[in-house]
């Protein structure tokens, strides 16, 4: 009878060597956090090593515990693992399965996981990474709780340890606190990014060696012309017929790019008389046409052609598969190598069964992929794909001294304690508020781990002072301009973490923000950040997001001007959220002017100051920001009051509409063949019903969920199918789209309580300016003129002296002419001290009632007296309409000429039988209308001249009456506000300034 360790004694030499590494690892006193790594090509018996290790560990020393956990990335692989551990490993090695070998069971569900402690019989639990990750999330990522639940696990075996996304599942596995053995067929992920693997706990069996020792077949390649599915199948069937003479049991794998192609290929194969099955998760199992939802047991299927998209890339270990055909290529070379591995198994080491065939359509050079992999396997070895090794090699290649940029430079020791003194610190940061119990070292530790996971090699931490940690790093990447070749590029950078009072300031030279900051900390509020442009600060650029999510609404807009505050607010500015503001802060005590950028939606601050950029200057700048942010005396410049501001949270935050606020150019996904696809997302707001919505992404419709998370104070968006599409951030490819949406709150949500909007991570409550005296800026364009209070007539009674009645609006305007015998009105004439033309253009095809000109200013004046009402909406409507329709003539680029022939004639009006005659040209020496217009145009086209529109209102408008209406709003106020705002905004759009003259 065989011994209890019959399996280990039956292993091949390379399996025995791998087992020895595992046994030594498991029998030692475990070093905290250390793992073992076993790299063996597909077909060389990894599962047998796992079974033997479990057999040995059951009777060995090391960690206490009676159970084992085997983790696999896919459900399909799980079924195969169970069969292998239950009987197939022993059958293949002709060994005896000991009665003491643990039973094989699936890990309990998340709801039943607490019963794991009640299992008394030694057991090998098998689970997918998804199930383990779900348990981890159900435990609120509590590592203590996870360790308690899995206290009886003696060791964890992770099959296909290269599987992505490693940052997520590796954290869940590490939380178990168990000895962990990683097994992978691909020498791709063998650095220290996700697991701490000691060199003595590594074993690698190269593909080259496995092939030379006969455990693997050698692939041979054949190309078929690009063709339709019918022609492809016809040529493939003929090729297979030629190759299976010596091995009639040969099976064929065909790889397709989607479910439709699988259907077509299976139908063509069956039409050709072949036994074929197609496997895809979208299929409803129908054996009559050979379509299956999941991978069948190869031992129970008669099919000789197996067609799939992803289901057979991993987890099929049947040596009868000797031919592989690519109808469509896979997205990455690694996946392609894994797929080829399915036909390389040769467990009997039969020299007559040493060849496998790989067929591909023209356009996919799969042989080149394989040759590159062989070079990788042969030459790269343990140094392959490791960021630490690449960074070390690149650093060692740096010259020790060079003359560059006008300076003699010596190589810097980046591992020195004082390396931070040589860094240049731009005045830029992101600002977070700290409500976390994490101290600075804990923050740095988490950020360092995150950077390592994103292919950054973090160097020695730097401590410039007790409130700052600087994390230098080497960012290693292949040139983005190479499709298949290799040219490694390295970038040096650093991340600054500084704590000051209630703030955590984060700066990264490459512009990345650690996900930790958006997960565990809150961004500084826009209201506080706007204090950094306070008082008399001058805003020159603003970017705004609309709170109106309707289909035909503007989503966002950006405005640049010499001074935003000098522009008229748009009619709907109050409904926009200011997301970015740039400008010049109020002059400092030293009198120096500088430009400041505020990313209000992302809590970013950047100053453009001339400085040496030493750490001392940077630290002083950060501390200055912190003091200002906390100082209530620093109130934002009044221009910010134009826009929607942050508010208290609504009582009912249930989402009713959602708009994903994603920059689509930022995200892409890798397609088959190495090409990429940019994200396409409909820019529409979608209804949310019972927390559920639909969205269309790249032509596919998905169901998503969105819900308010009270504990985290934010909305959570989830869409598993969108996550599976695997769109990634171009600048940080490890960051998947849906995770970024949540971390950065890239969504706008309309909650159930009306009047609120959620955007940029906070709630806002737009307030109409006519309902808020602090925002009623229209009062700023009003000028009270005493004589207008009695101007109840626009032109007055007819006169015989060629002037207008002094009590009329025209008579008051005429006082701009310095020669007017009735005197002047200082409130109006101060704007034209050098008046060289005053023209009455009233009547005819008028473009204004009067045109006033001096070398640096022109004004179109429109007059209206009204009928006694101090707030006449009808009079205002008439004058605003006249002013707006004639704005075209104030445009410098408008080359048209108005009707000016009558300008050289007298103004004549018959009133009640009397004729009123006046000369139109009140000031100036011009002989005809053309000369007058040419003079006016010379000022209109002068970029340094002021262009203005004057609304001169008699008794139709009273400043005091308007102020009173603002304090106690009336329905009429809304109409007056809209009219005045429309005029102000329209005049501003043509680069002009509006002035409204009215009675006091």
mmCIF file of C-alpha atoms in Angstrom, residues 847 858 860 883-898 933 936-943 947-949 985-992:
data_model
loop_
_atom_site.group_PDB
_atom_site.id
_atom_site.type_symbol
_atom_site.label_atom_id
_atom_site.label_comp_id
_atom_site.label_asym_id
_atom_site.label_seq_id
_atom_site.Cartn_x
_atom_site.Cartn_y
_atom_site.Cartn_z
ATOM 1 C CA UNK A 847 -30.240 102.986 -34.922
ATOM 2 C CA UNK A 858 -19.146 106.214 -28.331
ATOM 3 C CA UNK A 860 -25.971 104.877 -28.543
ATOM 4 C CA UNK A 883 -31.564 98.989 -27.900
ATOM 5 C CA UNK A 884 -31.018 95.258 -28.404
ATOM 6 C CA UNK A 885 -32.129 95.176 -32.045
ATOM 7 C CA UNK A 886 -29.574 97.857 -32.912
ATOM 8 C CA UNK A 887 -26.574 96.328 -31.140
ATOM 9 C CA UNK A 888 -25.346 95.033 -34.487
ATOM 10 C CA UNK A 889 -24.145 98.540 -35.358
ATOM 11 C CA UNK A 890 -21.807 98.577 -32.331
ATOM 12 C CA UNK A 891 -19.991 95.467 -33.541
ATOM 13 C CA UNK A 892 -16.473 96.346 -34.814
ATOM 14 C CA UNK A 893 -16.607 93.558 -37.409
ATOM 15 C CA UNK A 894 -19.904 94.695 -38.909
ATOM 16 C CA UNK A 895 -19.024 96.468 -42.179
ATOM 17 C CA UNK A 896 -22.598 97.299 -43.148
ATOM 18 C CA UNK A 897 -23.680 100.939 -43.326
ATOM 19 C CA UNK A 898 -26.997 102.054 -41.847
ATOM 20 C CA UNK A 933 -20.951 107.424 -39.706
ATOM 21 C CA UNK A 936 -18.512 106.949 -35.443
ATOM 22 C CA UNK A 937 -17.008 103.818 -37.025
ATOM 23 C CA UNK A 938 -13.478 105.027 -36.328
ATOM 24 C CA UNK A 939 -14.278 104.900 -32.630
ATOM 25 C CA UNK A 940 -16.313 101.657 -32.816
ATOM 26 C CA UNK A 941 -13.378 99.841 -34.423
ATOM 27 C CA UNK A 942 -10.826 101.235 -31.959
ATOM 28 C CA UNK A 943 -10.066 98.385 -29.484
ATOM 29 C CA UNK A 947 -18.631 101.362 -26.563
ATOM 30 C CA UNK A 948 -21.748 102.069 -24.550
ATOM 31 C CA UNK A 949 -25.525 101.851 -24.714
ATOM 32 C CA UNK A 985 -26.168 90.809 -21.017
ATOM 33 C CA UNK A 986 -26.777 91.558 -24.707
ATOM 34 C CA UNK A 987 -24.747 94.769 -24.579
ATOM 35 C CA UNK A 988 -21.957 92.925 -22.790
ATOM 36 C CA UNK A 989 -21.946 90.235 -25.489
ATOM 37 C CA UNK A 990 -20.896 92.815 -28.089
ATOM 38 C CA UNK A 991 -18.197 94.186 -25.807
ATOM 39 C CA UNK A 992 -20.221 97.189 -24.714
#
